[in-house]
Amino acid sequence: MNPIVPVPPLEPPLTDTAIALTLVLLLLAPLSVAGLALITTGLGRSRSAAQALLGNLTIVAVAAIVFALVGTGLAGNLSGLSHAVHLARKPWNWTGAGPLFLHGFSSAPVQRQLEILFEFLAVMLAVLIPWGSGADRLRLAAGCAVSALLAALFFPLVAHWIWGGGWLAALGANFGLGAGFLDAGGAAPVHALGGLSALALVWIVGPRRGKFPREGLSTAMPGHHVVYVLFGCLLCLVGWMAWNLAGAILWLNAPLTALPRNAVDTVLSASAALLATLAVTRFRFGKPDASMCANGWLAGLVASSACAALLTPGESLFVGLVAGIITPLLVEMLELALSIDDPSGAIAVHAVAALWGILAAGFFAPESGQLLAQVVGIAALLGLVFPAVYLLFAILNRIVPFRVDPDGERIGMDLHELGGGAYPEFVIHRDDSYR
């Protein structure tokens, strides 16, 4: 085993114009964090709204601090060094060997600094995803613990594999699989990881009380504020375009002339997904479902994260169309067939749509072997990352119990954890499932 190997150098370096543009884009990217926070809050119950939004802020803060202290070393972008195992005369680069506590950040090349900033914002978005799936029953302390684990270990590892010169990125050089695993917008380390973490968390924490009163039946628990949800979608659009453009510059070295098409592809993917979900819900229920349409919009944005920089506008429309069709059907299947209670729809919206976008990037790529490289990345997420996440979440649940006690769930997370409600001037309706 060779403990430390160099990551490929920055070639060619970004121009001053590209550096300035990337910084501006990264300053806009947190709008997607704000939008997702509003969406997850609006999709929860009114008696847990304050705890949900405070939780979004808190777990983002935890993720930022933990990633700065520990995660940046595993991501490895600052030092350009990594730990690798040599098999079949090929280096398998698994983790970064960078310094802890952001040591050397100020003296690193500006492009490295921008990469770290991109990853900072990405981890903040990733940790919000499982929090939304645990709405109305996940304790704030547990949400912080989950956030810390993702920021310290899982996100840095996956980010290093893809963005830090890791083994997935090297599939092209080592095995001739296209250009290696491609993911400029964070579909894998942000959305697939976040969505799979949401699935693991939901399996461990269980459904909300009264959600499944009898086998084969499901009680509707609609979100309390659809205006939050829809406004959050508009914020996400701005943030996502910034993500996709900044990622294309940093990870694909895309020329500035390619960025307008990237932005157009992002909008087209989201638009096609929204209209597809609207049509599906109109056909299924007689009228469009607003919250489900919001999930379709998000699914189109998530799918675009993997492939907006690589596809034509027509291909982006197709990717969004498929994401918008499968999202409402999968949300319904997870709930009715598998009794999975996911208030935010994160499993379908983030995990499945991200995997679809990753696959589409390979399917439409002209390079030979690119599809196989994308499939290898998907296999790594499902076969390596997801089981590890579930195992460590199960252990963490023994240390910091995830689920609130039944009385806390009955009175609402706001009163139980914060001592006051989000809407003190309004009467919160009693839930019939607690009679």
Tab-separated table of C-alpha atoms in Angstrom:
chain	number	residue	atom	x	y	z
A	1	MET	CA	0.000	0.000	0.000
A	2	ASN	CA	1.303	3.427	-0.986
A	3	PRO	CA	-0.048	5.763	1.715
A	4	ILE	CA	0.327	9.031	-0.166
A	5	VAL	CA	0.083	9.681	-3.898
A	6	PRO	CA	-0.331	13.010	-5.696
A	7	VAL	CA	-3.606	14.110	-7.207
A	8	PRO	CA	-3.310	15.274	-10.847
A	9	PRO	CA	-2.291	18.944	-11.058
A	10	LEU	CA	-4.623	21.755	-11.994
A	11	GLU	CA	-4.325	21.752	-15.794
A	12	PRO	CA	-5.114	24.063	-17.363
A	13	PRO	CA	-5.574	26.627	-14.569
A	14	LEU	CA	-8.654	28.815	-14.621
A	15	THR	CA	-8.419	32.272	-16.104
A	16	ASP	CA	-9.052	35.306	-13.918
A	17	THR	CA	-12.434	35.777	-15.585
A	18	ALA	CA	-13.449	32.193	-14.859
A	19	ILE	CA	-12.302	32.539	-11.250
A	20	ALA	CA	-14.340	35.703	-10.722
A	21	LEU	CA	-17.415	34.190	-12.373
A	22	THR	CA	-17.131	31.007	-10.296
A	23	LEU	CA	-16.973	33.017	-7.085
A	24	VAL	CA	-20.105	34.962	-8.022
A	25	LEU	CA	-21.913	31.716	-8.876
A	26	LEU	CA	-20.925	30.149	-5.563
A	27	LEU	CA	-22.316	33.171	-3.740
A	28	LEU	CA	-25.669	32.477	-5.438
A	29	ALA	CA	-25.611	28.718	-4.815
A	30	PRO	CA	-26.832	28.965	-1.166
A	31	LEU	CA	-30.225	29.996	-2.535
A	32	SER	CA	-30.763	26.287	-3.196
A	33	VAL	CA	-30.074	25.610	0.488
A	34	ALA	CA	-32.638	28.252	1.464
A	35	GLY	CA	-35.137	26.909	-1.043
A	36	LEU	CA	-34.779	23.326	0.141
A	37	ALA	CA	-35.153	24.448	3.760
A	38	LEU	CA	-38.449	26.160	2.916
A	39	ILE	CA	-39.658	23.129	0.977
A	40	THR	CA	-38.940	20.651	3.774
A	41	THR	CA	-40.537	22.977	6.325
A	42	GLY	CA	-43.669	23.477	4.251
A	43	LEU	CA	-44.094	19.754	3.636
A	44	GLY	CA	-44.118	19.033	7.385
A	45	ARG	CA	-46.881	19.596	9.941
A	46	SER	CA	-47.710	23.054	11.316
A	47	ARG	CA	-46.922	22.016	14.893
A	48	SER	CA	-43.345	21.134	13.878
A	49	ALA	CA	-42.597	24.057	11.530
A	50	ALA	CA	-40.319	26.069	13.830
A	51	GLN	CA	-38.306	23.009	14.812
A	52	ALA	CA	-38.007	22.040	11.140
A	53	LEU	CA	-36.638	25.401	10.014
A	54	LEU	CA	-34.400	25.839	13.058
A	55	GLY	CA	-33.175	22.312	12.405
A	56	ASN	CA	-32.260	23.256	8.848
A	57	LEU	CA	-30.153	26.142	10.142
A	58	THR	CA	-28.581	24.099	12.912
A	59	ILE	CA	-27.568	21.071	10.900
A	60	VAL	CA	-26.127	23.318	8.180
A	61	ALA	CA	-24.001	25.025	10.839
A	62	VAL	CA	-22.871	21.671	12.234
A	63	ALA	CA	-21.992	20.389	8.767
A	64	ALA	CA	-19.946	23.493	7.930
A	65	ILE	CA	-17.898	23.296	11.132
A	66	VAL	CA	-17.334	19.541	11.006
A	67	PHE	CA	-16.366	19.633	7.338
A	68	ALA	CA	-13.880	22.422	8.049
A	69	LEU	CA	-12.341	20.541	10.976
A	70	VAL	CA	-12.266	17.017	9.549
A	71	GLY	CA	-13.938	16.591	6.167
A	72	THR	CA	-11.616	18.780	4.122
A	73	GLY	CA	-8.715	16.481	4.993
A	74	LEU	CA	-10.523	13.422	3.608
A	75	ALA	CA	-11.683	15.356	0.560
A	76	GLY	CA	-8.016	16.111	-0.036
A	77	ASN	CA	-8.258	19.113	-2.339
A	78	LEU	CA	-6.037	21.396	-0.267
A	79	SER	CA	-2.891	19.264	-0.236
A	80	GLY	CA	-3.347	17.468	-3.545
A	81	LEU	CA	-2.298	14.248	-1.784
A	82	SER	CA	-4.276	11.087	-1.138
A	83	HIS	CA	-4.161	7.554	0.229
A	84	ALA	CA	-4.252	4.814	-2.389
A	85	VAL	CA	-4.065	1.034	-2.657
A	86	HIS	CA	-2.245	-0.469	-5.640
A	87	LEU	CA	-4.056	-3.404	-7.239
A	88	ALA	CA	-3.287	-4.898	-10.658
A	89	ARG	CA	-0.599	-2.241	-11.062
A	90	LYS	CA	-3.219	0.495	-10.821
A	91	PRO	CA	-3.601	3.038	-8.009
A	92	TRP	CA	-7.002	2.935	-6.308
A	93	ASN	CA	-7.237	6.347	-4.713
A	94	TRP	CA	-9.692	6.122	-1.817
A	95	THR	CA	-9.248	9.065	0.544
A	96	GLY	CA	-7.552	12.414	0.659
A	97	ALA	CA	-4.463	12.989	2.776
A	98	GLY	CA	-5.014	16.674	3.355
A	99	PRO	CA	-4.495	18.635	6.571
A	100	LEU	CA	-7.173	19.034	9.219
A	101	PHE	CA	-8.679	22.323	10.386
A	102	LEU	CA	-8.291	23.905	6.911
A	103	HIS	CA	-4.567	24.244	7.497
A	104	GLY	CA	-2.946	25.863	4.457
A	105	PHE	CA	-6.217	27.156	3.003
A	106	SER	CA	-5.074	30.769	2.649
A	107	SER	CA	-1.877	29.774	0.826
A	108	ALA	CA	-3.519	27.287	-1.561
A	109	PRO	CA	-4.070	28.215	-5.228
A	110	VAL	CA	-7.275	30.158	-5.682
A	111	GLN	CA	-8.764	27.342	-7.750
A	112	ARG	CA	-8.241	24.933	-4.844
A	113	GLN	CA	-9.912	27.449	-2.541
A	114	LEU	CA	-12.914	27.650	-4.844
A	115	GLU	CA	-13.134	23.845	-4.918
A	116	ILE	CA	-13.210	23.771	-1.128
A	117	LEU	CA	-15.892	26.480	-1.101
A	118	PHE	CA	-17.933	24.456	-3.593
A	119	GLU	CA	-17.664	21.411	-1.332
A	120	PHE	CA	-18.571	23.484	1.741
A	121	LEU	CA	-21.809	24.546	0.112
A	122	ALA	CA	-22.424	21.053	-1.266
A	123	VAL	CA	-22.188	19.377	2.132
A	124	MET	CA	-24.571	21.977	3.564
A	125	LEU	CA	-27.120	20.996	0.928
A	126	ALA	CA	-26.554	17.256	1.351
A	127	VAL	CA	-27.279	17.197	5.098
A	128	LEU	CA	-30.656	18.909	4.630
A	129	ILE	CA	-32.034	15.980	2.644
A	130	PRO	CA	-32.377	13.329	5.395
A	131	TRP	CA	-33.620	15.978	7.834
A	132	GLY	CA	-36.671	16.546	5.653
A	133	SER	CA	-37.440	12.830	5.504
A	134	GLY	CA	-37.420	12.610	9.303
A	135	ALA	CA	-39.866	15.490	9.668
A	136	ASP	CA	-42.310	15.491	12.601
A	137	ARG	CA	-40.469	12.804	14.581
A	138	LEU	CA	-36.682	13.279	14.260
A	139	ARG	CA	-35.054	14.943	17.271
A	140	LEU	CA	-32.917	18.008	16.699
A	141	ALA	CA	-29.953	16.428	18.486
A	142	ALA	CA	-30.223	13.386	16.215
A	143	GLY	CA	-30.348	15.600	13.137
A	144	CYS	CA	-27.130	17.302	14.263
A	145	ALA	CA	-25.463	13.941	14.864
A	146	VAL	CA	-26.470	12.685	11.408
A	147	SER	CA	-25.207	15.929	9.881
A	148	ALA	CA	-21.854	15.594	11.637
A	149	LEU	CA	-21.406	12.004	10.463
A	150	LEU	CA	-22.192	12.858	6.855
A	151	ALA	CA	-19.916	15.921	6.877
A	152	ALA	CA	-17.011	14.169	8.582
A	153	LEU	CA	-16.973	10.892	6.678
A	154	PHE	CA	-19.370	10.039	3.893
A	155	PHE	CA	-19.553	13.263	1.932
A	156	PRO	CA	-15.752	13.812	1.914
A	157	LEU	CA	-15.141	10.240	0.763
A	158	VAL	CA	-17.595	10.364	-2.133
A	159	ALA	CA	-16.490	13.884	-3.075
A	160	HIS	CA	-12.864	12.731	-3.150
A	161	TRP	CA	-13.695	9.747	-5.353
A	162	ILE	CA	-15.295	12.075	-7.904
A	163	TRP	CA	-13.772	15.545	-7.549
A	164	GLY	CA	-10.480	14.904	-5.761
A	165	GLY	CA	-8.851	12.598	-8.296
A	166	GLY	CA	-10.217	9.474	-6.631
A	167	TRP	CA	-10.721	6.035	-8.085
A	168	LEU	CA	-14.045	6.841	-9.770
A	169	ALA	CA	-12.573	9.841	-11.536
A	170	ALA	CA	-9.635	7.684	-12.662
A	171	LEU	CA	-11.766	5.002	-14.342
A	172	GLY	CA	-11.004	6.581	-17.695
A	173	ALA	CA	-7.233	6.765	-17.258
A	174	ASN	CA	-6.924	3.352	-15.596
A	175	PHE	CA	-9.471	1.296	-17.510
A	176	GLY	CA	-10.415	3.312	-20.587
A	177	LEU	CA	-13.976	3.977	-19.383
A	178	GLY	CA	-14.705	7.260	-21.112
A	179	ALA	CA	-13.465	10.269	-19.151
A	180	GLY	CA	-13.992	8.519	-15.821
A	181	PHE	CA	-17.043	9.086	-13.636
A	182	LEU	CA	-18.520	12.513	-14.466
A	183	ASP	CA	-20.650	14.524	-12.071
A	184	ALA	CA	-20.091	18.271	-12.226
A	185	GLY	CA	-23.133	19.345	-10.211
A	186	GLY	CA	-22.980	16.962	-7.275
A	187	ALA	CA	-25.683	14.443	-8.151
A	188	ALA	CA	-23.731	11.669	-6.401
A	189	PRO	CA	-22.048	13.275	-3.347
A	190	VAL	CA	-24.972	15.595	-2.622
A	191	HIS	CA	-28.261	14.187	-3.866
A	192	ALA	CA	-27.721	10.438	-4.153
A	193	LEU	CA	-25.850	10.378	-0.831
A	194	GLY	CA	-28.471	12.587	0.802
A	195	GLY	CA	-31.371	10.566	-0.604
A	196	LEU	CA	-29.856	7.211	0.357
A	197	SER	CA	-29.132	8.603	3.820
A	198	ALA	CA	-32.797	9.626	4.002
A	199	LEU	CA	-33.827	6.052	3.159
A	200	ALA	CA	-31.567	4.636	5.863
A	201	LEU	CA	-32.870	7.151	8.398
A	202	VAL	CA	-36.539	6.499	7.575
A	203	TRP	CA	-36.048	2.746	7.926
A	204	ILE	CA	-34.473	3.244	11.332
A	205	VAL	CA	-36.786	5.917	12.721
A	206	GLY	CA	-40.018	4.415	11.358
A	207	PRO	CA	-43.189	6.162	10.103
A	208	ARG	CA	-45.079	8.923	11.853
A	209	ARG	CA	-47.671	7.713	14.297
A	210	GLY	CA	-50.995	7.174	12.529
A	211	LYS	CA	-49.481	7.190	9.050
A	212	PHE	CA	-50.177	3.506	8.450
A	213	PRO	CA	-53.139	2.544	10.685
A	214	ARG	CA	-53.587	-0.876	9.088
A	215	GLU	CA	-51.564	-2.968	6.677
A	216	GLY	CA	-52.005	-1.790	3.109
A	217	LEU	CA	-53.545	1.560	4.105
A	218	SER	CA	-51.981	4.993	4.349
A	219	THR	CA	-53.300	8.140	6.011
A	220	ALA	CA	-52.799	11.378	4.086
A	221	MET	CA	-50.684	13.880	6.042
A	222	PRO	CA	-50.386	16.841	3.672
A	223	GLY	CA	-47.808	19.537	4.199
A	224	HIS	CA	-49.021	22.563	6.123
A	225	HIS	CA	-47.753	25.383	3.881
A	226	VAL	CA	-47.673	24.791	0.131
A	227	VAL	CA	-46.731	28.445	-0.479
A	228	TYR	CA	-43.422	27.823	1.314
A	229	VAL	CA	-42.932	24.796	-0.891
A	230	LEU	CA	-43.584	26.540	-4.197
A	231	PHE	CA	-41.565	29.639	-3.312
A	232	GLY	CA	-38.733	27.355	-2.269
A	233	CYS	CA	-38.819	25.837	-5.761
A	234	LEU	CA	-38.195	29.264	-7.303
A	235	LEU	CA	-35.225	29.857	-4.994
A	236	CYS	CA	-33.866	26.433	-5.880
A	237	LEU	CA	-33.903	27.243	-9.585
A	238	VAL	CA	-31.471	30.138	-9.113
A	239	GLY	CA	-29.265	28.136	-6.777
A	240	TRP	CA	-29.220	25.108	-9.061
A	241	MET	CA	-28.191	27.068	-12.124
A	242	ALA	CA	-25.344	28.531	-10.063
A	243	TRP	CA	-24.360	25.031	-8.872
A	244	ASN	CA	-24.341	23.529	-12.317
A	245	LEU	CA	-22.396	26.366	-13.909
A	246	ALA	CA	-19.817	26.569	-11.108
A	247	GLY	CA	-19.378	22.796	-11.151
A	248	ALA	CA	-18.869	22.759	-14.909
A	249	ILE	CA	-16.123	25.361	-14.579
A	250	LEU	CA	-14.353	23.722	-11.632
A	251	TRP	CA	-14.656	20.011	-12.417
A	252	LEU	CA	-15.004	19.927	-16.216
A	253	ASN	CA	-12.992	23.047	-17.066
A	254	ALA	CA	-15.893	24.104	-19.287
A	255	PRO	CA	-15.301	27.170	-21.465
A	256	LEU	CA	-17.381	30.250	-20.725
A	257	THR	CA	-19.136	29.853	-24.079
A	258	ALA	CA	-20.656	26.566	-22.857
A	259	LEU	CA	-22.269	28.049	-19.745
A	260	PRO	CA	-25.423	29.594	-21.273
A	261	ARG	CA	-26.412	26.219	-22.715
A	262	ASN	CA	-25.748	24.620	-19.328
A	263	ALA	CA	-28.149	27.081	-17.687
A	264	VAL	CA	-30.763	26.491	-20.401
A	265	ASP	CA	-30.450	22.721	-19.944
A	266	THR	CA	-31.042	23.115	-16.201
A	267	VAL	CA	-34.224	25.112	-16.784
A	268	LEU	CA	-35.469	22.701	-19.459
A	269	SER	CA	-34.922	19.651	-17.264
A	270	ALA	CA	-36.836	21.182	-14.361
A	271	SER	CA	-39.621	22.466	-16.643
A	272	ALA	CA	-40.143	19.144	-18.372
A	273	ALA	CA	-40.193	17.356	-15.035
A	274	LEU	CA	-42.767	19.758	-13.576
A	275	LEU	CA	-45.132	19.422	-16.521
A	276	ALA	CA	-44.734	15.646	-16.554
A	277	THR	CA	-45.595	15.420	-12.855
A	278	LEU	CA	-48.517	17.783	-13.341
A	279	ALA	CA	-49.861	15.525	-16.098
A	280	VAL	CA	-49.348	12.349	-14.066
A	281	THR	CA	-51.073	13.714	-10.962
A	282	ARG	CA	-53.877	15.182	-13.080
A	283	PHE	CA	-54.442	11.769	-14.628
A	284	ARG	CA	-54.116	9.883	-11.324
A	285	PHE	CA	-56.130	12.156	-9.017
A	286	GLY	CA	-58.307	14.250	-11.311
A	287	LYS	CA	-56.478	17.476	-10.397
A	288	PRO	CA	-52.804	18.437	-10.249
A	289	ASP	CA	-51.151	17.985	-6.866
A	290	ALA	CA	-49.179	21.134	-5.952
A	291	SER	CA	-46.721	19.552	-3.526
A	292	MET	CA	-46.102	16.622	-5.875
A	293	CYS	CA	-45.495	19.046	-8.751
A	294	ALA	CA	-42.924	20.781	-6.559
A	295	ASN	CA	-41.230	17.432	-6.052
A	296	GLY	CA	-41.244	16.896	-9.808
A	297	TRP	CA	-39.599	20.296	-10.326
A	298	LEU	CA	-36.923	19.369	-7.780
A	299	ALA	CA	-36.402	15.968	-9.393
A	300	GLY	CA	-35.714	17.664	-12.717
A	301	LEU	CA	-33.174	19.963	-11.067
A	302	VAL	CA	-31.515	17.034	-9.297
A	303	ALA	CA	-31.243	15.021	-12.525
A	304	SER	CA	-29.717	18.040	-14.252
A	305	SER	CA	-26.935	18.162	-11.644
A	306	ALA	CA	-25.311	15.133	-13.209
A	307	CYS	CA	-25.760	15.896	-16.867
A	308	ALA	CA	-26.697	19.507	-17.676
A	309	ALA	CA	-23.119	20.267	-18.703
A	310	LEU	CA	-22.977	17.233	-20.989
A	311	LEU	CA	-26.294	17.113	-22.847
A	312	THR	CA	-28.072	18.980	-25.611
A	313	PRO	CA	-31.291	20.868	-24.815
A	314	GLY	CA	-33.368	18.094	-26.368
A	315	GLU	CA	-31.667	15.460	-24.268
A	316	SER	CA	-32.185	17.586	-21.149
A	317	LEU	CA	-35.899	17.748	-21.912
A	318	PHE	CA	-36.001	13.965	-22.097
A	319	VAL	CA	-34.087	13.578	-18.827
A	320	GLY	CA	-36.480	15.942	-17.061
A	321	LEU	CA	-39.520	14.245	-18.598
A	322	VAL	CA	-38.485	10.846	-17.271
A	323	ALA	CA	-37.673	12.288	-13.820
A	324	GLY	CA	-41.062	13.983	-13.681
A	325	ILE	CA	-42.923	10.804	-14.592
A	326	ILE	CA	-41.174	8.455	-12.191
A	327	THR	CA	-41.169	10.796	-9.174
A	328	PRO	CA	-44.911	10.799	-8.299
A	329	LEU	CA	-45.246	7.118	-9.154
A	330	LEU	CA	-42.278	6.211	-6.978
A	331	VAL	CA	-43.456	8.376	-4.071
A	332	GLU	CA	-46.797	6.553	-4.194
A	333	MET	CA	-45.154	3.137	-4.470
A	334	LEU	CA	-42.791	3.754	-1.547
A	335	GLU	CA	-45.693	4.812	0.633
A	336	LEU	CA	-48.366	2.293	-0.340
A	337	ALA	CA	-46.306	-0.771	-1.244
A	338	LEU	CA	-43.352	-0.440	1.143
A	339	SER	CA	-44.904	1.650	3.970
A	340	ILE	CA	-42.062	4.187	3.823
A	341	ASP	CA	-43.065	7.504	5.360
A	342	ASP	CA	-41.011	10.213	3.652
A	343	PRO	CA	-42.749	13.600	4.125
A	344	SER	CA	-40.349	15.467	1.846
A	345	GLY	CA	-40.204	12.808	-0.871
A	346	ALA	CA	-36.404	12.937	-0.672
A	347	ILE	CA	-35.860	9.287	-1.551
A	348	ALA	CA	-37.564	9.639	-4.922
A	349	VAL	CA	-36.599	13.260	-5.570
A	350	HIS	CA	-32.950	13.130	-4.574
A	351	ALA	CA	-31.750	9.518	-4.567
A	352	VAL	CA	-33.615	8.114	-7.571
A	353	ALA	CA	-33.578	11.258	-9.718
A	354	ALA	CA	-29.850	11.670	-9.058
A	355	LEU	CA	-29.149	8.083	-10.066
A	356	TRP	CA	-31.216	8.580	-13.206
A	357	GLY	CA	-29.279	11.746	-14.071
A	358	ILE	CA	-25.964	9.967	-13.537
A	359	LEU	CA	-27.073	7.137	-15.818
A	360	ALA	CA	-28.351	9.569	-18.458
A	361	ALA	CA	-24.992	11.359	-18.503
A	362	GLY	CA	-23.364	8.118	-19.594
A	363	PHE	CA	-26.143	7.057	-21.927
A	364	PHE	CA	-25.959	10.223	-24.033
A	365	ALA	CA	-22.164	10.641	-23.842
A	366	PRO	CA	-20.310	10.164	-27.145
A	367	GLU	CA	-17.223	8.701	-25.440
A	368	SER	CA	-16.891	4.915	-25.507
A	369	GLY	CA	-17.165	3.387	-22.056
A	370	GLN	CA	-18.710	6.438	-20.378
A	371	LEU	CA	-21.955	4.620	-19.620
A	372	LEU	CA	-20.054	1.836	-17.864
A	373	ALA	CA	-18.116	4.392	-15.822
A	374	GLN	CA	-21.396	5.929	-14.663
A	375	VAL	CA	-22.799	2.487	-13.821
A	376	VAL	CA	-19.709	1.703	-11.724
A	377	GLY	CA	-20.324	4.923	-9.792
A	378	ILE	CA	-23.958	3.976	-9.192
A	379	ALA	CA	-22.881	0.501	-8.030
A	380	ALA	CA	-20.428	2.083	-5.579
A	381	LEU	CA	-23.166	4.279	-4.121
A	382	LEU	CA	-25.645	1.431	-3.745
A	383	GLY	CA	-23.238	-1.379	-2.852
A	384	LEU	CA	-20.641	0.412	-0.714
A	385	VAL	CA	-21.940	3.741	0.540
A	386	PHE	CA	-25.562	2.903	1.349
A	387	PRO	CA	-24.836	-0.197	3.501
A	388	ALA	CA	-22.136	1.736	5.391
A	389	VAL	CA	-24.497	4.660	5.968
A	390	TYR	CA	-27.239	2.372	7.272
A	391	LEU	CA	-24.849	0.530	9.592
A	392	LEU	CA	-23.370	3.682	11.120
A	393	PHE	CA	-26.796	5.303	11.410
A	394	ALA	CA	-28.036	2.240	13.297
A	395	ILE	CA	-25.083	2.488	15.686
A	396	LEU	CA	-25.552	6.242	16.056
A	397	ASN	CA	-29.221	5.672	16.898
A	398	ARG	CA	-28.123	3.668	19.933
A	399	ILE	CA	-26.010	6.586	21.141
A	400	VAL	CA	-28.254	9.508	20.173
A	401	PRO	CA	-31.823	8.170	19.796
A	402	PHE	CA	-33.294	9.426	16.542
A	403	ARG	CA	-36.992	9.378	17.318
A	404	VAL	CA	-38.813	11.646	19.727
A	405	ASP	CA	-40.908	10.002	22.432
A	406	PRO	CA	-44.637	9.454	21.696
A	407	ASP	CA	-45.755	12.400	23.816
A	408	GLY	CA	-43.429	14.735	21.944
A	409	GLU	CA	-44.779	13.528	18.627
A	410	ARG	CA	-48.331	13.985	19.881
A	411	ILE	CA	-47.956	17.616	20.971
A	412	GLY	CA	-45.628	18.502	18.115
A	413	MET	CA	-41.908	19.033	17.805
A	414	ASP	CA	-42.198	22.781	18.348
A	415	LEU	CA	-43.680	22.550	21.827
A	416	HIS	CA	-41.669	19.495	22.788
A	417	GLU	CA	-38.224	20.722	21.734
A	418	LEU	CA	-38.582	24.513	21.585
A	419	GLY	CA	-41.314	25.240	24.096
A	420	GLY	CA	-43.401	27.250	21.654
A	421	GLY	CA	-45.146	26.932	18.320
A	422	ALA	CA	-44.400	28.501	14.964
A	423	TYR	CA	-47.913	29.984	14.760
A	424	PRO	CA	-48.859	31.036	18.336
A	425	GLU	CA	-51.836	33.144	17.211
A	426	PHE	CA	-53.528	30.239	15.430
A	427	VAL	CA	-55.155	27.088	16.751
A	428	ILE	CA	-53.289	24.011	15.574
A	429	HIS	CA	-55.832	21.365	14.603
A	430	ARG	CA	-55.822	18.151	16.551
A	431	ASP	CA	-54.670	15.071	14.682
A	432	ASP	CA	-57.403	12.401	14.717
A	433	SER	CA	-54.765	9.652	14.727
A	434	TYR	CA	-53.911	10.473	18.364
A	435	ARG	CA	-57.404	10.012	19.796
